[in-house]
PDB file of C-alpha atoms and ligand atoms in Angstrom:
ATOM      1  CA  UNK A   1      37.862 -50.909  27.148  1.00  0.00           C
ATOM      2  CA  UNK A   2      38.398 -51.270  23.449  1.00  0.00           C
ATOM      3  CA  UNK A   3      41.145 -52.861  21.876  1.00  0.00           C
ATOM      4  CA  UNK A   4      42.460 -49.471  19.814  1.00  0.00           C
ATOM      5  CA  UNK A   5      42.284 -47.728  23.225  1.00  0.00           C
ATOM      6  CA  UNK A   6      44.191 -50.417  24.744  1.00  0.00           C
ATOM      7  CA  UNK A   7      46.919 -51.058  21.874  1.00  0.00           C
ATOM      8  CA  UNK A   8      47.269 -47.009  21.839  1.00  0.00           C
ATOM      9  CA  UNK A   9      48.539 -47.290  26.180  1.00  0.00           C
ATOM     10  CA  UNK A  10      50.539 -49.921  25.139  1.00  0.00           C
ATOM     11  CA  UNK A  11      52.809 -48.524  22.982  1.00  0.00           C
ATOM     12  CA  UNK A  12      55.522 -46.802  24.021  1.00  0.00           C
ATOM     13  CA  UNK A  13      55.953 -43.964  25.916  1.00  0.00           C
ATOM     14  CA  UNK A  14      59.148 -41.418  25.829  1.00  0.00           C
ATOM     15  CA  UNK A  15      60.399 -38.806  27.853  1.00  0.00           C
ATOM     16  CA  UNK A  16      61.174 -36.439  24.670  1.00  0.00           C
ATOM     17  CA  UNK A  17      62.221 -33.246  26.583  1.00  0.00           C
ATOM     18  CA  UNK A  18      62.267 -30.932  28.969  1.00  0.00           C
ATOM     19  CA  UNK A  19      61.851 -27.149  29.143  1.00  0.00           C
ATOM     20  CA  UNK A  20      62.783 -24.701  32.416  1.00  0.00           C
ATOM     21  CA  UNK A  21      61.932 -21.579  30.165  1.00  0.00           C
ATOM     22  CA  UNK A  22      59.842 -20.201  27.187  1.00  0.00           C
ATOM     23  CA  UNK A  23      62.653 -20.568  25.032  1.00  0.00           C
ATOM     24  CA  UNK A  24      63.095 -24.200  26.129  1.00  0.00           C
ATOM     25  CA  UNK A  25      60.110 -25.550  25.019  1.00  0.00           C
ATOM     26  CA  UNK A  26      60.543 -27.507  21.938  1.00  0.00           C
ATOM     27  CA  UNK A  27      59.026 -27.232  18.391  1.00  0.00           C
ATOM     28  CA  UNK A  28      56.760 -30.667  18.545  1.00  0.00           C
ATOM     29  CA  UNK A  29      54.487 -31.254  16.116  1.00  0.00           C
ATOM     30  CA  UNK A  30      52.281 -33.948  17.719  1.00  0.00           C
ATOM     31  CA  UNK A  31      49.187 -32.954  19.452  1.00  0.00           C
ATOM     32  CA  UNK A  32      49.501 -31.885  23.125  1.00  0.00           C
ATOM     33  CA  UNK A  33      47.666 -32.617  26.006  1.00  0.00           C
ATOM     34  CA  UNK A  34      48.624 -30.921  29.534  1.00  0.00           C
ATOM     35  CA  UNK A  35      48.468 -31.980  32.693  1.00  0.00           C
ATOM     36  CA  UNK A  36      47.516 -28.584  34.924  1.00  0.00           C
ATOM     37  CA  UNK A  37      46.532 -28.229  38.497  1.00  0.00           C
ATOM     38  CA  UNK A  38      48.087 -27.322  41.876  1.00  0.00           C
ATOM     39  CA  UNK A  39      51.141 -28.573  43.865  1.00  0.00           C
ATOM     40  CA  UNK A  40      50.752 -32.476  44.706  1.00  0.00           C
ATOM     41  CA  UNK A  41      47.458 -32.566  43.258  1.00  0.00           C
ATOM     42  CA  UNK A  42      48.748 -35.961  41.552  1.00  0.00           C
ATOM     43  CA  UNK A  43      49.934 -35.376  37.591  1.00  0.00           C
ATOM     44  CA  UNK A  44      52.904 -37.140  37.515  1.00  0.00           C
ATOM     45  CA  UNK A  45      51.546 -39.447  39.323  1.00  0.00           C
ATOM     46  CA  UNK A  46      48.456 -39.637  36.506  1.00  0.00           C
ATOM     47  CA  UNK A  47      50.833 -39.911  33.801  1.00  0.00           C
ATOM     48  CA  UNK A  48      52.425 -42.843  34.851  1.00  0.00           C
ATOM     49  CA  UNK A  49      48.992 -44.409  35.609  1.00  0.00           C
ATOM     50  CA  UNK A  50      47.517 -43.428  31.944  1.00  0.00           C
ATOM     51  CA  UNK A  51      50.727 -44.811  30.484  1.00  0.00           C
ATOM     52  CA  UNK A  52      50.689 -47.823  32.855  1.00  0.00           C
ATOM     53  CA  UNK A  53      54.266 -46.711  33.987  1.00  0.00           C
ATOM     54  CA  UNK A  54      55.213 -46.966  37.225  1.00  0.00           C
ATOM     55  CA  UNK A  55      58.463 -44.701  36.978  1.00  0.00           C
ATOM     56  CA  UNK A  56      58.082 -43.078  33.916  1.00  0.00           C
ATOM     57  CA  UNK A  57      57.512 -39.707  35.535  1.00  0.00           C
ATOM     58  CA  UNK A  58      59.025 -39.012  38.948  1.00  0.00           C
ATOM     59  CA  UNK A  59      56.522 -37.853  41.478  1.00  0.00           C
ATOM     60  CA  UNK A  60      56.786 -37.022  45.378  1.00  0.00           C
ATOM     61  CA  UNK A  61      54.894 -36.006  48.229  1.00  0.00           C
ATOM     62  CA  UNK A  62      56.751 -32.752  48.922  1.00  0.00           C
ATOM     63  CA  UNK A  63      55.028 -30.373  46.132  1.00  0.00           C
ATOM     64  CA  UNK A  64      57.229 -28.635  43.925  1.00  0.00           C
ATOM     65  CA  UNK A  65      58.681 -31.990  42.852  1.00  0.00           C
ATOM     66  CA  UNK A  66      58.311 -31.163  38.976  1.00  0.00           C
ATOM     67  CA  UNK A  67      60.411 -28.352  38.242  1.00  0.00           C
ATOM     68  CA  UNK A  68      59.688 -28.039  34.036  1.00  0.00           C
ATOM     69  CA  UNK A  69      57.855 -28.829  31.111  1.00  0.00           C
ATOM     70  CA  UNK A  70      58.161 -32.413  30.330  1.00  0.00           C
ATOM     71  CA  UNK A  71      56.731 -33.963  27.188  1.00  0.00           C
ATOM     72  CA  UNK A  72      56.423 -37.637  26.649  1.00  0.00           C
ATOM     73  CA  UNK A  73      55.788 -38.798  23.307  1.00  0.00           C
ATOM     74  CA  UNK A  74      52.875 -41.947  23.446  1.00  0.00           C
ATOM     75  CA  UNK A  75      52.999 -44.000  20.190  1.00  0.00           C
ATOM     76  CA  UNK A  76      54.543 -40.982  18.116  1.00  0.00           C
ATOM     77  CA  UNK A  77      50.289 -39.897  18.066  1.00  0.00           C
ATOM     78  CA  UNK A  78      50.048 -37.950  20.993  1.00  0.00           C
ATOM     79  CA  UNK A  79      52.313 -35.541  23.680  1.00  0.00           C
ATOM     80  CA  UNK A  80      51.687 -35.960  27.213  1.00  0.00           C
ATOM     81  CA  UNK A  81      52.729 -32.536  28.683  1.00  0.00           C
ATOM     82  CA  UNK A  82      53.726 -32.735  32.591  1.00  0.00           C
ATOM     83  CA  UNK A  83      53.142 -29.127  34.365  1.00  0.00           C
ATOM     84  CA  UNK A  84      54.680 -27.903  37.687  1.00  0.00           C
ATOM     85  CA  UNK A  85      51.779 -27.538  39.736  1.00  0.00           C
ATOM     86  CA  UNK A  86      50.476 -23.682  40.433  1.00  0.00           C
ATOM     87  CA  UNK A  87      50.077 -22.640  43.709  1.00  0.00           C
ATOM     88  CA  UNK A  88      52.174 -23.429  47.232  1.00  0.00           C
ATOM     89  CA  UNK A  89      55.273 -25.834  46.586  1.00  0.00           C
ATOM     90  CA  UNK A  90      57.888 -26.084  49.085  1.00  0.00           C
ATOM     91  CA  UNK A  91      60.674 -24.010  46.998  1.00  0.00           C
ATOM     92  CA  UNK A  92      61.371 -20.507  46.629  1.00  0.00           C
ATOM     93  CA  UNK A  93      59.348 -17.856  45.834  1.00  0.00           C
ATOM     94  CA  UNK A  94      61.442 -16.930  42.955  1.00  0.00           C
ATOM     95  CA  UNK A  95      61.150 -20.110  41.795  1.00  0.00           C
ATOM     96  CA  UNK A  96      57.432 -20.465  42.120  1.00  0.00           C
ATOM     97  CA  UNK A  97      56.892 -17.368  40.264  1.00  0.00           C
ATOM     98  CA  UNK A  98      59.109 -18.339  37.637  1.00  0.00           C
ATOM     99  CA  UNK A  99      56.845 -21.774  37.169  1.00  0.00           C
ATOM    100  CA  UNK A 100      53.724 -20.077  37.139  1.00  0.00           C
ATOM    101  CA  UNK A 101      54.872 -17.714  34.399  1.00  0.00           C
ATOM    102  CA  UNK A 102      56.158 -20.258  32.200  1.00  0.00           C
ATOM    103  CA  UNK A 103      52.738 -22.439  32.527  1.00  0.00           C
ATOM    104  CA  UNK A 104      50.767 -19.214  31.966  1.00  0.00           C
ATOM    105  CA  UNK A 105      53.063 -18.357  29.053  1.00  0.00           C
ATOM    106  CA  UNK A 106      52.752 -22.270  27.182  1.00  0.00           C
ATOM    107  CA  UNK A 107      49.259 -23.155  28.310  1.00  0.00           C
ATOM    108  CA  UNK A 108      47.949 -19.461  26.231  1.00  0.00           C
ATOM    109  CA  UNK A 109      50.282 -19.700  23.445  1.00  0.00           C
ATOM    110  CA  UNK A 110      50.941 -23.039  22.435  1.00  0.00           C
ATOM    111  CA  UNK A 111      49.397 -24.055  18.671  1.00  0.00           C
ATOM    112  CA  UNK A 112      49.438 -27.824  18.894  1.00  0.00           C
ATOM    113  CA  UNK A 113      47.421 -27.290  22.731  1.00  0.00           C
ATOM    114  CA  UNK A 114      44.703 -29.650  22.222  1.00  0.00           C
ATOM    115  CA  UNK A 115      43.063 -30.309  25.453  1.00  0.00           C
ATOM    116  CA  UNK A 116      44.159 -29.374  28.985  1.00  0.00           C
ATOM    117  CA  UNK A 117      43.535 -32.047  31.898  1.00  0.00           C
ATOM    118  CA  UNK A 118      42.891 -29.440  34.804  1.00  0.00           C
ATOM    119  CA  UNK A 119      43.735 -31.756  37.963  1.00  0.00           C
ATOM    120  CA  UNK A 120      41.082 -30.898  41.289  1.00  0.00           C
ATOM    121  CA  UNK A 121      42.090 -32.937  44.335  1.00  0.00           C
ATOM    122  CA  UNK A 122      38.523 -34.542  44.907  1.00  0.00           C
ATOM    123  CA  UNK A 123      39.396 -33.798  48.921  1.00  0.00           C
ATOM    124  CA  UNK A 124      39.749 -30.270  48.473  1.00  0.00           C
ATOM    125  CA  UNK A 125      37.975 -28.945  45.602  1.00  0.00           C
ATOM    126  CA  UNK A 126      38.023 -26.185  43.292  1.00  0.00           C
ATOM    127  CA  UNK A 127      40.216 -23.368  44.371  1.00  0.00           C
ATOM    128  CA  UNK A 128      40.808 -19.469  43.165  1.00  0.00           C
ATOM    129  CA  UNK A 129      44.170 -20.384  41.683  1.00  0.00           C
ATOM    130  CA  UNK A 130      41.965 -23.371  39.830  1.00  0.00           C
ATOM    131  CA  UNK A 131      39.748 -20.276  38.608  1.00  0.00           C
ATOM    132  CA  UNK A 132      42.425 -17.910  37.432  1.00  0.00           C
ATOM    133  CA  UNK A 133      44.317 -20.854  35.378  1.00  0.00           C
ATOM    134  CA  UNK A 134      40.191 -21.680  34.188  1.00  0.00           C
ATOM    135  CA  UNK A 135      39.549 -17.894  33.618  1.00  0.00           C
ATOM    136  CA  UNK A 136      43.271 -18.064  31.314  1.00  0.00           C
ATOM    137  CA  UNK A 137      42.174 -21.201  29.167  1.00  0.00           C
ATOM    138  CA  UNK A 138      38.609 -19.536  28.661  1.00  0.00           C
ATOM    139  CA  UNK A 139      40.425 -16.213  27.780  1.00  0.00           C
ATOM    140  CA  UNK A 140      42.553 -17.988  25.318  1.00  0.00           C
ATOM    141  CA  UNK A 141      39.597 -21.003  23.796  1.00  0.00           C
ATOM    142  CA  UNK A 142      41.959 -23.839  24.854  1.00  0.00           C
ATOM    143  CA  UNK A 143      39.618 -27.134  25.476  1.00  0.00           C
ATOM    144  CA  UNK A 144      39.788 -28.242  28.992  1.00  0.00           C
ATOM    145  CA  UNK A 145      37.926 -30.878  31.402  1.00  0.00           C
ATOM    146  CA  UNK A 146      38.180 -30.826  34.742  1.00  0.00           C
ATOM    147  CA  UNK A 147      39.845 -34.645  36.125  1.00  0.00           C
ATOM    148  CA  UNK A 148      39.244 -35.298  40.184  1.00  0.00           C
ATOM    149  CA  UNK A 149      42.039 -37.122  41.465  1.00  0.00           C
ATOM    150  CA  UNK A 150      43.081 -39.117  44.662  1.00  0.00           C
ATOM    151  CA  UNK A 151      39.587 -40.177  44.748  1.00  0.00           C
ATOM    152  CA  UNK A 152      40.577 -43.477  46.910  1.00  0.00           C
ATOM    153  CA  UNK A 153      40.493 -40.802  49.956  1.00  0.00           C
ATOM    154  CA  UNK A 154      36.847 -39.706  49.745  1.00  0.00           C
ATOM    155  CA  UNK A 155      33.690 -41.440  50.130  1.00  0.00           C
ATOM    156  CA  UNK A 156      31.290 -39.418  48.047  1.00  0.00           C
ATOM    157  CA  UNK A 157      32.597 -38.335  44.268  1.00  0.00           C
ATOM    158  CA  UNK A 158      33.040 -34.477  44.557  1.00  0.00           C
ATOM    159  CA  UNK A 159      31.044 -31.950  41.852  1.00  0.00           C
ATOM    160  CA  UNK A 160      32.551 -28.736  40.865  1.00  0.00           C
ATOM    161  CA  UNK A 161      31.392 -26.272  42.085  1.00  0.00           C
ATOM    162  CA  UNK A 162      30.940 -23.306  39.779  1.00  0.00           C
ATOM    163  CA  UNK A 163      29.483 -19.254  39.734  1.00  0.00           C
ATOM    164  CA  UNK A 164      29.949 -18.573  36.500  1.00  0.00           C
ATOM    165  CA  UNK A 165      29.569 -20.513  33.499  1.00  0.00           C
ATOM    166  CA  UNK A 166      33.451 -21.328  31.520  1.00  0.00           C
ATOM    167  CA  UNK A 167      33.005 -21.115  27.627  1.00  0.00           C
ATOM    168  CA  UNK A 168      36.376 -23.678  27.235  1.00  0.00           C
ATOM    169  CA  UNK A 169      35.401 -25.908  29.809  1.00  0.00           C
ATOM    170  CA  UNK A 170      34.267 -28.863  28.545  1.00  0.00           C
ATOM    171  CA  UNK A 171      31.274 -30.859  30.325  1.00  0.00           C
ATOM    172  CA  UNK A 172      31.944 -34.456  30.589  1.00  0.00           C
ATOM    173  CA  UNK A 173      34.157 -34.872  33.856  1.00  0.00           C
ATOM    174  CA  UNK A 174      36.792 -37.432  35.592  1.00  0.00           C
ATOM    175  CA  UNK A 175      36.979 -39.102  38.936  1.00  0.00           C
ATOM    176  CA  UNK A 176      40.260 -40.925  38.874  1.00  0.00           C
ATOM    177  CA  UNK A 177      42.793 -42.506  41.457  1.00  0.00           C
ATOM    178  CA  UNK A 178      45.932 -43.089  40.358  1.00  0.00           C
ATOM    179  CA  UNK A 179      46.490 -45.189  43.340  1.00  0.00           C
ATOM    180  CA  UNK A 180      43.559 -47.860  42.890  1.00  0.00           C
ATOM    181  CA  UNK A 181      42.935 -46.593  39.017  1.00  0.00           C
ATOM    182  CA  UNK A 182      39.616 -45.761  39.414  1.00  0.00           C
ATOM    183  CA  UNK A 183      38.631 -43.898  36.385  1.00  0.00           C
ATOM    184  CA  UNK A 184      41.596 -44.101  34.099  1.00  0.00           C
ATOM    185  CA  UNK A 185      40.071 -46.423  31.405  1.00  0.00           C
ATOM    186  CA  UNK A 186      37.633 -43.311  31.148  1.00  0.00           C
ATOM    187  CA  UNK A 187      40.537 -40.877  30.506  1.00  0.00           C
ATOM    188  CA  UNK A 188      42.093 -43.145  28.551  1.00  0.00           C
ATOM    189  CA  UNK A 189      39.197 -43.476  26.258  1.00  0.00           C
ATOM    190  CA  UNK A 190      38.832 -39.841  26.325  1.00  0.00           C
ATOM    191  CA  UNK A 191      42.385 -38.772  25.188  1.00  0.00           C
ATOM    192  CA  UNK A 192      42.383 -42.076  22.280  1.00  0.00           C
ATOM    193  CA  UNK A 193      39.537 -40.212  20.936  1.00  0.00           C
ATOM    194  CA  UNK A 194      41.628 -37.364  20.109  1.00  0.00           C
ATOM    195  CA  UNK A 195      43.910 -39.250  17.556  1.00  0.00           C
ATOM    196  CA  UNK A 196      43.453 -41.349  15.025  1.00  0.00           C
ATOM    197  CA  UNK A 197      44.227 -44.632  16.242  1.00  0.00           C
ATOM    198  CA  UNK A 198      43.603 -46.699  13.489  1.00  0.00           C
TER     199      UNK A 198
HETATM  200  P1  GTP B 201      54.080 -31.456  41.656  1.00  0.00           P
HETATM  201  O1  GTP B 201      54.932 -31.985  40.552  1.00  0.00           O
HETATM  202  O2  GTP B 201      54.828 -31.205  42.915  1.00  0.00           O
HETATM  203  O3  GTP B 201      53.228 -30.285  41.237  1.00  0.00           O
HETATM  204  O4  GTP B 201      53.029 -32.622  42.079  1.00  0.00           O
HETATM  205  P2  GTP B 201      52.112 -33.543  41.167  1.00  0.00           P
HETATM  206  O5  GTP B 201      50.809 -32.870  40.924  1.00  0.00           O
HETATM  207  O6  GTP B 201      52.853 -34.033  39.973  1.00  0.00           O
HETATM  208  O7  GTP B 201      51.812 -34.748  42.176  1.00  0.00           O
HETATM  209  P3  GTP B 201      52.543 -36.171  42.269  1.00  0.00           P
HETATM  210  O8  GTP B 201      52.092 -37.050  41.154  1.00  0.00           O
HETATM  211  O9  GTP B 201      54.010 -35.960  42.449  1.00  0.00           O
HETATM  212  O10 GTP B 201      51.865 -36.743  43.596  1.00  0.00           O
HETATM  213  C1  GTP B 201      51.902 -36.021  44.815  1.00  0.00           C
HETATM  214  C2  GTP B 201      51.612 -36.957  45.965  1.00  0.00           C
HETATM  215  O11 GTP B 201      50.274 -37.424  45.879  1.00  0.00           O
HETATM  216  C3  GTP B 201      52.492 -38.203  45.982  1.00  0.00           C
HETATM  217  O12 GTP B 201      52.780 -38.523  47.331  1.00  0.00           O
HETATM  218  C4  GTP B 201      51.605 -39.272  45.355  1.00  0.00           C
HETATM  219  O13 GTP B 201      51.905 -40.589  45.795  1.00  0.00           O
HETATM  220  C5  GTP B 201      50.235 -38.835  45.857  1.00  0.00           C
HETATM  221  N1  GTP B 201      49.175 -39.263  44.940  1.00  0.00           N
HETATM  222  C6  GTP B 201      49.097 -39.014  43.606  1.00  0.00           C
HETATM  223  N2  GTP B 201      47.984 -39.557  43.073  1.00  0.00           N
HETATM  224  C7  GTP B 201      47.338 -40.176  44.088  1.00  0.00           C
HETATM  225  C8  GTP B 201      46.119 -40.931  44.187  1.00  0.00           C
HETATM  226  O14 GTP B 201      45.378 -41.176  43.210  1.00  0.00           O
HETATM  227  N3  GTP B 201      45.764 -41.381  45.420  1.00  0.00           N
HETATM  228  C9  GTP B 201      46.529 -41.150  46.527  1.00  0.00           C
HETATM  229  N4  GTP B 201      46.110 -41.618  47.682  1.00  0.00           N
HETATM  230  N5  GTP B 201      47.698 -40.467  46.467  1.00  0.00           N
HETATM  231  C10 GTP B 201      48.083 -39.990  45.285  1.00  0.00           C
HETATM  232 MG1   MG B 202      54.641 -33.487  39.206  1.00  0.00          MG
END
């Protein structure tokens, strides 16, 4: 890895705020880049492995566990935006609604968006609530690259598996494991080449 990519993960990492609602979300000025994908699919859990902090985001194996927006500030260069997961959680249906709103709501109408990570659990693949979030960030032209997690429980790396062709998508792809950290020198790389790290 290079030494501006490593320096960059070095630096510290802050918990900045949090937002439940639209109104919530704070005026930031640094460049974002979300964390998206389903219930458990592993973003916390990628955060803290990108950052190389163990407890810097709190994950858990009952999905639902993040309940809001939370941006972490890396280095004062670049906002690490943690998502509640789309999809089945173990919470209420109000609730779940209410999440899925607000991540429609910021990933479509957020300025300083830069990229979106969209998480795929590399055991179960691309699903239609995967699609409609896809179909959203395509509607909308925000950058996004599709990031296979957990891949320490498969054998073969998974491919997406597409029918229609996704104008924001963009082509290179992740295999990652937060677990045994397959893969996150290549993310890493990927989101240092958004800032200027000199
Ligand atoms: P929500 O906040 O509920 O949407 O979940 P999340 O997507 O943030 O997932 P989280 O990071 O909380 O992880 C969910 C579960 O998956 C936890 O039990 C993690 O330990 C586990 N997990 C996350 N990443 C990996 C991985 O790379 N490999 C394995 N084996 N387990 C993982
Ligand atoms: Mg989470």
């Amino acid at each position: 890895m290079k030494k501006e990519v490593r320096l960059l993960f070095a630096q510290e990492c802050k918990f900045v705020a949090g937002a439940a609602s639209l109104e919530q979300i704070p005026l930031l000025k640094l460049p974002e880049v979300a964390f998206a994908g389903r219930s458990n699919v592993g973003k916390s859990s990628l955060i803290n492995a990108i950052t190389g902090r163990r407890t810097l985001v709190k994950i858990s194996s009952t999905p639902g566990r993040t309940q809001q927006l939370n941006f972490f500030n890396l280095a004062d260069k670049l906002m690490l935006v943690d998502l509640p997961g789309y999809g089945y959680a173990k919470q209420s249906k109000v609730k779940v609604a209410a999440w899925n709103q607000l991540i429609r709501d910021y990933l479509r109408g957020r300025p300083n968006l830069r990229r979106v990570c969209l998480l795929i659990d590399s055991r179960h693949g691309i699903k239609p609530n995967d699609i409609e979030i896809m179909e959203l960030l395509d509607d909308h032209a925000v950058p996004y690259q599709i990031v296979f997690t957990k891949m320490d429980k498969v054998k073969t790396p998974p491919e997406p598996i597409l029918t229609k062709p996704h104008a924001a998508m963009m082509h290179e792809r992740f295999w990652t494991s937060s677990d045994d950290k397959t893969g996150i020198e290549e993310l890493q790389t990927e989101l240092a080449s958004m800032v200027n790290i000199k």
